[in-house]
mmCIF file of C-alpha atoms in Angstrom:
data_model
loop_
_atom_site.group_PDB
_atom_site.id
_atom_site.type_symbol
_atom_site.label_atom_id
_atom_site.label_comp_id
_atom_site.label_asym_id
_atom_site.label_seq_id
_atom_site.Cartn_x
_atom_site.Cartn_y
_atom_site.Cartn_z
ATOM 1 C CA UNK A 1 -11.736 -23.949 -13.527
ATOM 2 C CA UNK A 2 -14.659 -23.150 -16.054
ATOM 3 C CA UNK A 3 -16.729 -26.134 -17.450
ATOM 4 C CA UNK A 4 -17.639 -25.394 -20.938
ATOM 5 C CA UNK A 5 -20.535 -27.600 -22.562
ATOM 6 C CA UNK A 6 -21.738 -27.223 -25.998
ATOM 7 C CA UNK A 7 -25.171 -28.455 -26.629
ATOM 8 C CA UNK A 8 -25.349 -29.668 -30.510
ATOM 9 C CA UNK A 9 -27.404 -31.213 -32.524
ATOM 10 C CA UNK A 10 -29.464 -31.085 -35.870
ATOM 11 C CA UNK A 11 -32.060 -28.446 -36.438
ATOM 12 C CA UNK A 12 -35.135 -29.080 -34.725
ATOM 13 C CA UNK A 13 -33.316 -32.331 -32.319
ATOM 14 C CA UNK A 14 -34.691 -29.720 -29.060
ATOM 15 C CA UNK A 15 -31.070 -28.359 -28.383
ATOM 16 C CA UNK A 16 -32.453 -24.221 -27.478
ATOM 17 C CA UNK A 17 -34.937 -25.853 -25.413
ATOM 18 C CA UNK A 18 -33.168 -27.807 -23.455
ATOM 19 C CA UNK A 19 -30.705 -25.180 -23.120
ATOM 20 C CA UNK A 20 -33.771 -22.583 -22.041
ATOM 21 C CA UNK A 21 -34.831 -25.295 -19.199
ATOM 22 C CA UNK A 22 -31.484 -25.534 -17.842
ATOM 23 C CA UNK A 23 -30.992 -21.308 -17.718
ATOM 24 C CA UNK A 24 -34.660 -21.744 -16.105
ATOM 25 C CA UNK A 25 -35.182 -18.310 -18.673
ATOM 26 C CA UNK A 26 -35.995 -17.780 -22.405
ATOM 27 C CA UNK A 27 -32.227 -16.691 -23.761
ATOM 28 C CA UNK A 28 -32.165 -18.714 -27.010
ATOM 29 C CA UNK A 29 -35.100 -18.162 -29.629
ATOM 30 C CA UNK A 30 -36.559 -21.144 -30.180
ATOM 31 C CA UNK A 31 -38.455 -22.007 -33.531
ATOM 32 C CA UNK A 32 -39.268 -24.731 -35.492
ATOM 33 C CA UNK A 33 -37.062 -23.753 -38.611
ATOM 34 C CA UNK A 34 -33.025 -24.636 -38.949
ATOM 35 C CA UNK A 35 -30.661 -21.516 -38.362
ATOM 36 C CA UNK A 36 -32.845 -20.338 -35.569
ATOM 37 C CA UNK A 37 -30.016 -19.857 -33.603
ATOM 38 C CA UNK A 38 -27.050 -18.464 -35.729
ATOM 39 C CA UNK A 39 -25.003 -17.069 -32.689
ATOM 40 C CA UNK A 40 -23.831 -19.080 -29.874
ATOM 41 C CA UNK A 41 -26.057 -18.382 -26.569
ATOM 42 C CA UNK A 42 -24.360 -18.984 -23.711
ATOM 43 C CA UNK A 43 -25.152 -19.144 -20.236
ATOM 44 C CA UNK A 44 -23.610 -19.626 -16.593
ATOM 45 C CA UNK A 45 -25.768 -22.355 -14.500
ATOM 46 C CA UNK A 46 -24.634 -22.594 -11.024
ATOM 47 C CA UNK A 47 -23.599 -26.698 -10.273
ATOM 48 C CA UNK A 48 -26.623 -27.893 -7.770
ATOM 49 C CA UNK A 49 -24.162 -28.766 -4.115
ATOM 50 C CA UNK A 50 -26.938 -29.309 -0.847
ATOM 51 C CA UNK A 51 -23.699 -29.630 0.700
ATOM 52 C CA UNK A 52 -23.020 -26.003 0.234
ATOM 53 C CA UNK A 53 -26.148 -24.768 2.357
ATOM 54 C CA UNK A 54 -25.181 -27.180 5.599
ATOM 55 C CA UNK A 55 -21.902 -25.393 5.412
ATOM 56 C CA UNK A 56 -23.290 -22.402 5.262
ATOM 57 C CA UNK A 57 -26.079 -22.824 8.271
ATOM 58 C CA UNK A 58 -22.724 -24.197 10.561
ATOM 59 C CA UNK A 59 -20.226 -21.344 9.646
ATOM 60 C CA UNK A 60 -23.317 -18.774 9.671
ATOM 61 C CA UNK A 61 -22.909 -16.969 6.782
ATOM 62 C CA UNK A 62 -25.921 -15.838 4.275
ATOM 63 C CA UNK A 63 -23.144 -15.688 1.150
ATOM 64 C CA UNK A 64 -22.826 -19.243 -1.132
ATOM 65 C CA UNK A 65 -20.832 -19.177 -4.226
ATOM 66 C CA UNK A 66 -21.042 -22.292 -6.119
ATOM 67 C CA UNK A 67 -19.268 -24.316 -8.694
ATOM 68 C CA UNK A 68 -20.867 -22.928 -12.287
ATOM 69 C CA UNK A 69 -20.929 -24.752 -15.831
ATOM 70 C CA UNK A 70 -20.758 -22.969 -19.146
ATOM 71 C CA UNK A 71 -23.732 -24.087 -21.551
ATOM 72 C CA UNK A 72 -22.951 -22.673 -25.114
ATOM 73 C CA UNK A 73 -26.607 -23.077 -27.285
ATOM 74 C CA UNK A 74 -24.198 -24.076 -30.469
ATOM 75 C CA UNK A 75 -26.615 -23.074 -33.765
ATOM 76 C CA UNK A 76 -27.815 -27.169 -35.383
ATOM 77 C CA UNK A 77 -25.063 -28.434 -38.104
ATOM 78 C CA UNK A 78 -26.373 -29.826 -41.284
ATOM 79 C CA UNK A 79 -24.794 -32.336 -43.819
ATOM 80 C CA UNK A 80 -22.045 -30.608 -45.529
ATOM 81 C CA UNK A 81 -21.087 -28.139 -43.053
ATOM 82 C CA UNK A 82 -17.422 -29.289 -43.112
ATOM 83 C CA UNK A 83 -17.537 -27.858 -46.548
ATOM 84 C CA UNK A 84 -19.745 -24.805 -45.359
ATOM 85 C CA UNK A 85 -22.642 -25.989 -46.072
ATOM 86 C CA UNK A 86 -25.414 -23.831 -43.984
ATOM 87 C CA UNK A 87 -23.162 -22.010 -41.313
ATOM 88 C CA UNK A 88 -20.482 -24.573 -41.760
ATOM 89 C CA UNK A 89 -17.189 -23.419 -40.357
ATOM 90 C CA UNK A 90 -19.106 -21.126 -37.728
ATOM 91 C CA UNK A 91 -20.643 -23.977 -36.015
ATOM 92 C CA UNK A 92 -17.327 -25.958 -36.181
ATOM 93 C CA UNK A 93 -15.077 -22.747 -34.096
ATOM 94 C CA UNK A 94 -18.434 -22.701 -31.746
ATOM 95 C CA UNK A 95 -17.691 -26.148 -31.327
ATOM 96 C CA UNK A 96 -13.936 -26.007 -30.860
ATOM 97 C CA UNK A 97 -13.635 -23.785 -28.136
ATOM 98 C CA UNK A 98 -15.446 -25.791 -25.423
ATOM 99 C CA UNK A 99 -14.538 -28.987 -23.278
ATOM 100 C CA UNK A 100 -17.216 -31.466 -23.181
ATOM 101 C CA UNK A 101 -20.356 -31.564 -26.516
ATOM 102 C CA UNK A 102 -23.546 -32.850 -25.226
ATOM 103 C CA UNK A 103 -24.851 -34.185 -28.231
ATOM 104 C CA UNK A 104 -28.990 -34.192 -28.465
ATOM 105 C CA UNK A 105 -30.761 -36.871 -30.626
ATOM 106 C CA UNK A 106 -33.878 -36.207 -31.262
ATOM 107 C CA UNK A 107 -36.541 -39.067 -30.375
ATOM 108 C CA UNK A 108 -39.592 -37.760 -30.026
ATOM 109 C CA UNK A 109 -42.579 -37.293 -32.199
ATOM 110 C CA UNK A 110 -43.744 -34.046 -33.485
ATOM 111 C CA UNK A 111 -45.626 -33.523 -36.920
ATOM 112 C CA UNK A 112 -45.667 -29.599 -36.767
ATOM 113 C CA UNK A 113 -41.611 -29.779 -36.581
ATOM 114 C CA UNK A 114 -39.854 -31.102 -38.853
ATOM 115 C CA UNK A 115 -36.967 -33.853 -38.130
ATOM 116 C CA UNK A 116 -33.624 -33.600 -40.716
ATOM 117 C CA UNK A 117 -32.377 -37.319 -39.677
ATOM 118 C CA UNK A 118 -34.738 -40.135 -40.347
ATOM 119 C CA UNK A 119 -33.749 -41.997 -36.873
ATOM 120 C CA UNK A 120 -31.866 -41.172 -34.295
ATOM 121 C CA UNK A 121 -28.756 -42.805 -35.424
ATOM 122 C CA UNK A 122 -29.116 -40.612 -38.564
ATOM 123 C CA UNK A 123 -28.429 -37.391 -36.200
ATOM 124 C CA UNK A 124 -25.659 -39.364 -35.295
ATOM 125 C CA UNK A 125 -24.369 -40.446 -38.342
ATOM 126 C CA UNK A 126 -24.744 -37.068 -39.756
ATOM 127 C CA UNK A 127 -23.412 -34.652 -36.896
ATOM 128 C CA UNK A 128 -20.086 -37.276 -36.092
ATOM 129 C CA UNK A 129 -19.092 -37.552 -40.054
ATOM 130 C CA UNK A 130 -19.057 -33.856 -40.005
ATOM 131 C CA UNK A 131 -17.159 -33.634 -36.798
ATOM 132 C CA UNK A 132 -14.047 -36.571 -38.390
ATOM 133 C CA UNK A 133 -14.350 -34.133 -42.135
ATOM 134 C CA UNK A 134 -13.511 -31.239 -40.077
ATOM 135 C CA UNK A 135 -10.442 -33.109 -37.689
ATOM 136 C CA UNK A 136 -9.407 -34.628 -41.185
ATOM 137 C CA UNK A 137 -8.695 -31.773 -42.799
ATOM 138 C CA UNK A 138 -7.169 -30.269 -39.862
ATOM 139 C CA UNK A 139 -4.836 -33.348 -40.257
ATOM 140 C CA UNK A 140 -4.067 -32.622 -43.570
ATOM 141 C CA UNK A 141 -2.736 -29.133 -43.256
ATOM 142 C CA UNK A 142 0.097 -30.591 -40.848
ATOM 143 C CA UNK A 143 3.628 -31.171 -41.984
ATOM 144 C CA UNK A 144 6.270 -33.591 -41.587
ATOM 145 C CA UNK A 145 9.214 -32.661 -39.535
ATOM 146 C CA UNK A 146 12.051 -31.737 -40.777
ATOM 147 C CA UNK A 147 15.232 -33.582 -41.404
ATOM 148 C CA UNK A 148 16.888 -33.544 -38.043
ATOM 149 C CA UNK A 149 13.988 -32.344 -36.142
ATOM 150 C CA UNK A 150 13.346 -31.887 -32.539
ATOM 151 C CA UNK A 151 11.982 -35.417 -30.426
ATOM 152 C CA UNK A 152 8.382 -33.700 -29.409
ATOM 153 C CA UNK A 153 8.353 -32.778 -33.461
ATOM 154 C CA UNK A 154 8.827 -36.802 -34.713
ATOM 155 C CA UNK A 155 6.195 -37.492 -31.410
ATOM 156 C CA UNK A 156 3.835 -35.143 -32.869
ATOM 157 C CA UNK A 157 4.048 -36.405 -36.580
ATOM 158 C CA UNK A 158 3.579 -40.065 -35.238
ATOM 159 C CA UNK A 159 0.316 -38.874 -33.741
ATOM 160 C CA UNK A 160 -0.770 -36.748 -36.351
ATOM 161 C CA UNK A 161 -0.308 -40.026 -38.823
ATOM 162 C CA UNK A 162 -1.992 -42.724 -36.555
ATOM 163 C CA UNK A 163 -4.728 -40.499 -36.217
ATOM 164 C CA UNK A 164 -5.651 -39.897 -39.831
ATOM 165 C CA UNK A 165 -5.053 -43.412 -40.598
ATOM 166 C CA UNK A 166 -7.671 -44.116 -37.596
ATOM 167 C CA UNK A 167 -10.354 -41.176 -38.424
ATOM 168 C CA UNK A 168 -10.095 -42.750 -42.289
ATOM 169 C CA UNK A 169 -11.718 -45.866 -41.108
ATOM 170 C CA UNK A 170 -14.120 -44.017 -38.965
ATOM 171 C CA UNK A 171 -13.045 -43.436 -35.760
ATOM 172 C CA UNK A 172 -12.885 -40.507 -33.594
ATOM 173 C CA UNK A 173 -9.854 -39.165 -32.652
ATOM 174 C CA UNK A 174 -10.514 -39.835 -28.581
ATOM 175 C CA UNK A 175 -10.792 -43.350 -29.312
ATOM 176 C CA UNK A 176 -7.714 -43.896 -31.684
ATOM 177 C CA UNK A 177 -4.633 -45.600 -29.599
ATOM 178 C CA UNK A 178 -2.057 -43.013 -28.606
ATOM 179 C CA UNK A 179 1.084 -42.851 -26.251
ATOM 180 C CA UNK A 180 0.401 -40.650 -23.298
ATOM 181 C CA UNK A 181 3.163 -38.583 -25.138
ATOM 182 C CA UNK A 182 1.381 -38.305 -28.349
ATOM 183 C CA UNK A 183 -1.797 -37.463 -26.766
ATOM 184 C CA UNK A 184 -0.177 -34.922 -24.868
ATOM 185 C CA UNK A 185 1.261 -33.268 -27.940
ATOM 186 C CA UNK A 186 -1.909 -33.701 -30.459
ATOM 187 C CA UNK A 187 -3.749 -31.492 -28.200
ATOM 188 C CA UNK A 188 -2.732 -28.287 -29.963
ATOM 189 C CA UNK A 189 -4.507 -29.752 -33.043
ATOM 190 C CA UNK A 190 -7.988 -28.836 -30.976
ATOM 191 C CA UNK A 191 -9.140 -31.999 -32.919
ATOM 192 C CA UNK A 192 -13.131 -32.096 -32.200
ATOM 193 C CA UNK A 193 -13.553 -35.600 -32.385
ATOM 194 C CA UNK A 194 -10.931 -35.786 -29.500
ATOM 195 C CA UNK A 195 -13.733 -34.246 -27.362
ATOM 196 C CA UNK A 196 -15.669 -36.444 -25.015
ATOM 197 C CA UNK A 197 -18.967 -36.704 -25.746
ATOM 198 C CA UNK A 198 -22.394 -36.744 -23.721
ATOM 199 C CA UNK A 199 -25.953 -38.473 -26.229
ATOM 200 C CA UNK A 200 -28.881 -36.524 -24.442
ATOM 201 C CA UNK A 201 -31.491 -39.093 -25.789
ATOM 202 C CA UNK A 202 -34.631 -36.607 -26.300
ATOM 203 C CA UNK A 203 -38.033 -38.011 -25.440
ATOM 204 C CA UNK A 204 -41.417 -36.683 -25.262
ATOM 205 C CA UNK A 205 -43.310 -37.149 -21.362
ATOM 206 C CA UNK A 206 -44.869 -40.503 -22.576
ATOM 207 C CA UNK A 207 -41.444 -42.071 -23.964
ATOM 208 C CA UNK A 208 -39.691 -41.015 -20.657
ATOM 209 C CA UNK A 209 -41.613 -44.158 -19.094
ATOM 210 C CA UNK A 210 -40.575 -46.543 -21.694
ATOM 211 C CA UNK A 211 -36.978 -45.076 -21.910
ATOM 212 C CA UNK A 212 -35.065 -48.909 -21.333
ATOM 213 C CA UNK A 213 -36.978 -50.452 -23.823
ATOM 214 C CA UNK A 214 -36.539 -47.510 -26.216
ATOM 215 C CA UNK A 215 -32.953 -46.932 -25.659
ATOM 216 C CA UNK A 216 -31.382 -50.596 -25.055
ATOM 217 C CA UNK A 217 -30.680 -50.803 -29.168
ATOM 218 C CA UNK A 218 -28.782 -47.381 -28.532
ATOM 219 C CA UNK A 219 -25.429 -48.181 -28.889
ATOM 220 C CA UNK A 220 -23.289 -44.876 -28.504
ATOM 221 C CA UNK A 221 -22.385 -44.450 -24.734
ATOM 222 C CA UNK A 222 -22.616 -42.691 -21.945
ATOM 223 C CA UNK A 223 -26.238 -41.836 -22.681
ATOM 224 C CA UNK A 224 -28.566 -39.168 -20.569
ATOM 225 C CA UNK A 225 -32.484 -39.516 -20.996
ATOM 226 C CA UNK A 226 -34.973 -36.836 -20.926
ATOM 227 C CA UNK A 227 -37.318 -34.425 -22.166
ATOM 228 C CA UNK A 228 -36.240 -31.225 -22.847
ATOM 229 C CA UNK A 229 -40.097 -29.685 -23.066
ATOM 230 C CA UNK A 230 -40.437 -31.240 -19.297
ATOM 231 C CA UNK A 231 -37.529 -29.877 -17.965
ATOM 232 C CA UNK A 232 -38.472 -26.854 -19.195
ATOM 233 C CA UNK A 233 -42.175 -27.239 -17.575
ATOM 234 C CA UNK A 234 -40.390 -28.004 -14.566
ATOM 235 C CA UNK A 235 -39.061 -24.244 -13.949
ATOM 236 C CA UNK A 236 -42.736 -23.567 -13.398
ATOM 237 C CA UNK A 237 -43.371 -25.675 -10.485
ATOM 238 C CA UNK A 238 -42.991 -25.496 -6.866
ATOM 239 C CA UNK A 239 -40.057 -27.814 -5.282
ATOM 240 C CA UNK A 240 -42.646 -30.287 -3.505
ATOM 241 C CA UNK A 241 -44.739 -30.646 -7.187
ATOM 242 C CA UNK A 242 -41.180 -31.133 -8.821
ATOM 243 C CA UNK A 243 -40.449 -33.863 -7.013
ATOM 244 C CA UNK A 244 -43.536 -35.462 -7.018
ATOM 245 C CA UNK A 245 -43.348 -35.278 -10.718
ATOM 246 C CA UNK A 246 -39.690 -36.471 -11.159
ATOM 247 C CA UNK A 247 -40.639 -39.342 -9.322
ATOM 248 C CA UNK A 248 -43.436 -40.266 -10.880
ATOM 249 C CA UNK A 249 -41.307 -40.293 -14.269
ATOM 250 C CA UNK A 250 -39.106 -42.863 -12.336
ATOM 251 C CA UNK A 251 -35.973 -40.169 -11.726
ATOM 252 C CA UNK A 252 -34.710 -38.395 -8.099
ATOM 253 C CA UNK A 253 -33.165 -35.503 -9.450
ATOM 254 C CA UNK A 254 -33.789 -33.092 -12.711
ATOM 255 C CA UNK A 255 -32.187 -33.584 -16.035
ATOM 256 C CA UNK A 256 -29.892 -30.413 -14.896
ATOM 257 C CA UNK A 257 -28.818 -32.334 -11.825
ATOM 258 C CA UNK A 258 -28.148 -35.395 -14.227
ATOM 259 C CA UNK A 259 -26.288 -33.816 -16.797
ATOM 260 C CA UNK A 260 -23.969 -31.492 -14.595
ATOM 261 C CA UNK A 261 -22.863 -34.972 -12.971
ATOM 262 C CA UNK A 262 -22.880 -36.651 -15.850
ATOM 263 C CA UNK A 263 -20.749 -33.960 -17.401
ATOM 264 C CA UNK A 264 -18.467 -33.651 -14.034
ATOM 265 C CA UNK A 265 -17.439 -37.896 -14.905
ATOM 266 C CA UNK A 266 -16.137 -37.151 -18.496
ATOM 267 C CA UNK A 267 -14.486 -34.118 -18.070
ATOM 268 C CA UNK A 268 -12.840 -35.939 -14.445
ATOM 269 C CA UNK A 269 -13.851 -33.533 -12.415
ATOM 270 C CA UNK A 270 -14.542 -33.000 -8.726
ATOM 271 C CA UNK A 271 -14.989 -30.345 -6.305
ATOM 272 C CA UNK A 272 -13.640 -28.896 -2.618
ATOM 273 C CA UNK A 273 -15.021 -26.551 -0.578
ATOM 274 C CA UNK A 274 -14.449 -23.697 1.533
ATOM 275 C CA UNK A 275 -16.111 -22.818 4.566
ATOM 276 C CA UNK A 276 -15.659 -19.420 6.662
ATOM 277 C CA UNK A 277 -17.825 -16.550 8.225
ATOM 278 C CA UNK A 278 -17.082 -14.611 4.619
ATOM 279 C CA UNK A 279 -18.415 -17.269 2.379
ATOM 280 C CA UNK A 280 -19.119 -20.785 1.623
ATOM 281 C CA UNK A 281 -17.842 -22.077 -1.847
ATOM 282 C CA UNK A 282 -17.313 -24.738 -4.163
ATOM 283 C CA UNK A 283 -14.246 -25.095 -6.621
ATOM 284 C CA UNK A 284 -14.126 -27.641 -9.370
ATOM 285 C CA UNK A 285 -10.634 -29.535 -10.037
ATOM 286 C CA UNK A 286 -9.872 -31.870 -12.031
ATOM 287 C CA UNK A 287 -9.146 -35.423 -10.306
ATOM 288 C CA UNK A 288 -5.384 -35.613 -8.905
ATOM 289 C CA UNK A 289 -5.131 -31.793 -8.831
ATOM 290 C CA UNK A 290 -2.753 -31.635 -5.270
ATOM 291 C CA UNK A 291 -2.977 -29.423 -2.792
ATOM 292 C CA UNK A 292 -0.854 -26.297 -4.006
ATOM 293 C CA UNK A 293 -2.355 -26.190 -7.331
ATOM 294 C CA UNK A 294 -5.720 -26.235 -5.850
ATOM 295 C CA UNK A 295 -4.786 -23.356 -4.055
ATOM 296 C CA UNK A 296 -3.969 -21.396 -6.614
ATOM 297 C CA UNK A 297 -7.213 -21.897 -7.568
ATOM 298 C CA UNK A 298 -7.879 -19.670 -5.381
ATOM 299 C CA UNK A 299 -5.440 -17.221 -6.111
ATOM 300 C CA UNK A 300 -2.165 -17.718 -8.046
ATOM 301 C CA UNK A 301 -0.731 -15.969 -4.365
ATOM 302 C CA UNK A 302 -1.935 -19.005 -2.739
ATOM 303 C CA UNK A 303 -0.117 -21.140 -4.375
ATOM 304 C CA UNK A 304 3.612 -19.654 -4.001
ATOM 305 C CA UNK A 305 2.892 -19.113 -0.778
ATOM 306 C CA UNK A 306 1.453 -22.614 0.176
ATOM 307 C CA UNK A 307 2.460 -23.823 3.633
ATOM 308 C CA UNK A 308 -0.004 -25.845 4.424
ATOM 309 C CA UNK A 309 -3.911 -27.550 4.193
ATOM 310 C CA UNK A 310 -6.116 -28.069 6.718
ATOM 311 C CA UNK A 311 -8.506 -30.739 5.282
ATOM 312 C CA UNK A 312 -11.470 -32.260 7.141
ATOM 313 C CA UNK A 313 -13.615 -34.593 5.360
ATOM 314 C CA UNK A 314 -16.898 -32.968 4.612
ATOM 315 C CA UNK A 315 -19.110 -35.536 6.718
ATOM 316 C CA UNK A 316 -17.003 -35.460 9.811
ATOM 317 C CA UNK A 317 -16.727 -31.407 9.209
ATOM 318 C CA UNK A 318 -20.932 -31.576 9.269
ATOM 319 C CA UNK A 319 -20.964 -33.881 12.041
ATOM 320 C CA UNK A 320 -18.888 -32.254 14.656
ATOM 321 C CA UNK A 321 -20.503 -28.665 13.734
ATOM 322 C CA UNK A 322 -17.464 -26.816 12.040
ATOM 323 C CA UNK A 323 -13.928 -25.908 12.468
ATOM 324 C CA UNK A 324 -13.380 -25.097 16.182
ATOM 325 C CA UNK A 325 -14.938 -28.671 16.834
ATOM 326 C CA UNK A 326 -13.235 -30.962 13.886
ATOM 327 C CA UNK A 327 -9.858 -29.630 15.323
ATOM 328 C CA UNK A 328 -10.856 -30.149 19.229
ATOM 329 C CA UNK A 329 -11.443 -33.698 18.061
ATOM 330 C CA UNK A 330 -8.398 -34.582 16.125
ATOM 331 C CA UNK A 331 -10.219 -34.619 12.650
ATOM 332 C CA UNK A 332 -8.405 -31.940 10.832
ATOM 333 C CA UNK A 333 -5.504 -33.282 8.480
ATOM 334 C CA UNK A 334 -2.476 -31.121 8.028
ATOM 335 C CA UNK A 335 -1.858 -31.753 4.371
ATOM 336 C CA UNK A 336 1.760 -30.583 2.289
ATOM 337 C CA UNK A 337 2.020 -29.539 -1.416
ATOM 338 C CA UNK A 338 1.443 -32.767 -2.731
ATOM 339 C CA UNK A 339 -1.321 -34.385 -1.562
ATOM 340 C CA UNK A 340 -3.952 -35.260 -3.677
ATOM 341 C CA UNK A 341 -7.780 -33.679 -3.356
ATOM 342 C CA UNK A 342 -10.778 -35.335 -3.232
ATOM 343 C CA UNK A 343 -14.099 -34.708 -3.771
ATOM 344 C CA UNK A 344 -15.836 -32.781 -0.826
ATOM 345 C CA UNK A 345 -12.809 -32.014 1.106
ATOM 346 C CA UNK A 346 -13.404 -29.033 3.054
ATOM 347 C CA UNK A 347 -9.708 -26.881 3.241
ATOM 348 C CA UNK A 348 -8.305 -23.938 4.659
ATOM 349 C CA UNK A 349 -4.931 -23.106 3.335
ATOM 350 C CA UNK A 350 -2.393 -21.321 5.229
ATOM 351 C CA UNK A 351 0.002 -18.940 3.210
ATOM 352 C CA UNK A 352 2.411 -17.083 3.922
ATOM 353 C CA UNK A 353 3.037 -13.304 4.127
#
């Protein structure tokens, strides 16, 4: 399953250089201007998993293939760009096509680059009214059904009118009160307010210290601190001085680490694993995905073929020292079609010919 983030932002909030320290390379240009980056940059970062390298060191293999993310660099949106103001309607399809929008808001201090928002809840102010324009005019182009229409066309319509009434007053479309059924069916209306939403709060090095004090008026939720310019000093460093310097910011793990978990939660994501002589890997699932559909993951063979899954939980699978062991002992769960995965289950699945 591909994870697809869009970083956004105003010009100048730090969006290409965040996105440069999480590729750990210079693939966005970075300037202090607006409509620096006109084009969508994208980028594959590989998911961080230690578990991956303890399977790999039991089942002796030298090939690891982990879970990846998507980062699309989305060019900053400016007031009016509903109507096409700036590159408008570019950013907005940009913005469409992924799954989860990190949002940056800009809270550090720079005189030599300019700011377009006042405050921070001016990005947000700015970048979410754009966002509810662009849904509501998506709204508007929808029609009633006709006289003696289907069910799922009347379920649609009732969704389509409780969420204009709700983005009128304001609110985005993921937080407006639907039936499972009409949130089911207003999905083909790739609303973008329907999108969940990470707030990377932006700080310089200093402001990273005071982060609780700065960020306990900061009402829009979940919220991620950090600092995009030290992230993207930390791809300089050697593993021992990047810890030593996360820690003495008050974190454990990078910004990257943060954010890919972060990101995991809202999209409801977990992942399994695979262990064998050929390779170790991690797949990402959504939460509740069963067995079958996980294996067609895999390959869409895997799945008509399911007979079974062996499943050992990835603890027990690292404490008894692989395969051969976990079944000697009795730890290896013969699983059907619909059980449900879980994060860190390590699986073989049997098919057949």
């Amino acid at each position: 399953m591909k994870l697809s983030v869009g970083i956004v932002g105003l010009p100048n909030v730090g969006k290409s250089t965040l996105f440069n320290a999480l590729l750990k390379k210079q693939v966005a240009d970075v300037a202090p201007y607006p409509f620096c980056t006109i084009e969508p940059n994208t980028g594959i970062v590989p998911v961080p998993d230690p578990r991956l390298e303890k399977l790999a060191a039991i089942v002796k293999t030298e090939k690891i293939v982990p879970a990846v993310v998507e980062f699309v660099d989305i060019a900053g949106l400016v007031k009016g760009a509903a109507q096409g103001e700036g590159l408008g309607n570019q950013f907005l399809a940009h913005i469409r096509e992924v799954s989860l929008i990190v949002e940056v808001v800009r809270f550090f201090e720079d005189k030599q680059i300019p700011r377009t928002g006042k405050t921070p809840a001016d990005d947000i102010a700015v970048i979410e009214n754009e966002l509810l324009l662009a849904d509501l005019q998506t709204l508007e182009k929808q029609k009633p059904p006709r006289p003696g229409g289907s069910d799922e066309e009347k379920i649609f319509w009732r969704a389509v009118e409780k969420l204009r009434q709700g983005l009128d007053q304001g609110q985005p479309a993921r937080e407006v009160d639907l039936t499972p059924e009409e949130r089911q069916a207003s999905r083909r209306l790739f609303l973008l307010t329907a999108k969940p939403v990470i707030y990377v709060a932006n700080l310089s090095e200093d402001q990273l210290k005071e982060r609780e004090r700065l960020l306990a008026g900061f009402h829009w939720q979940p919220v991620l601190p950090l600092s995009a310019r030290v992230e993207a000093e930390l791809g300089a460093f050697s593993e021992e001085e990047r810890q030593e310097y996360l820690q003495d910011l008050g974190f454990e793990t990078s910004g990257l680490d943060r954010l890919v978990a972060l990101a995991y939660q809202r999209l409801n994501l977990i992942s399994f694993l695979t262990a064998g002589q050929k390779e170790v890997r991690a797949w990402t699932i959504r939460q509740g995905t069963t067995a079958v559909a996980a294996a067609g993951t895999i390959h869409s063979d895997f799945a008509k073929k399911f007979i079974r899954a062996d499943v050992v939980d990835y603890p027990i699978f690292v404490e008894l020292g692989g395969w051969e062991k976990a079944r000697a002992a009795g730890k290896v769960r013969s699983e059907g079609k619909e059980y449900q995965m879980r994060n860190g289950d390590v699986v073989e699945f049997k098919v057949g010919q």
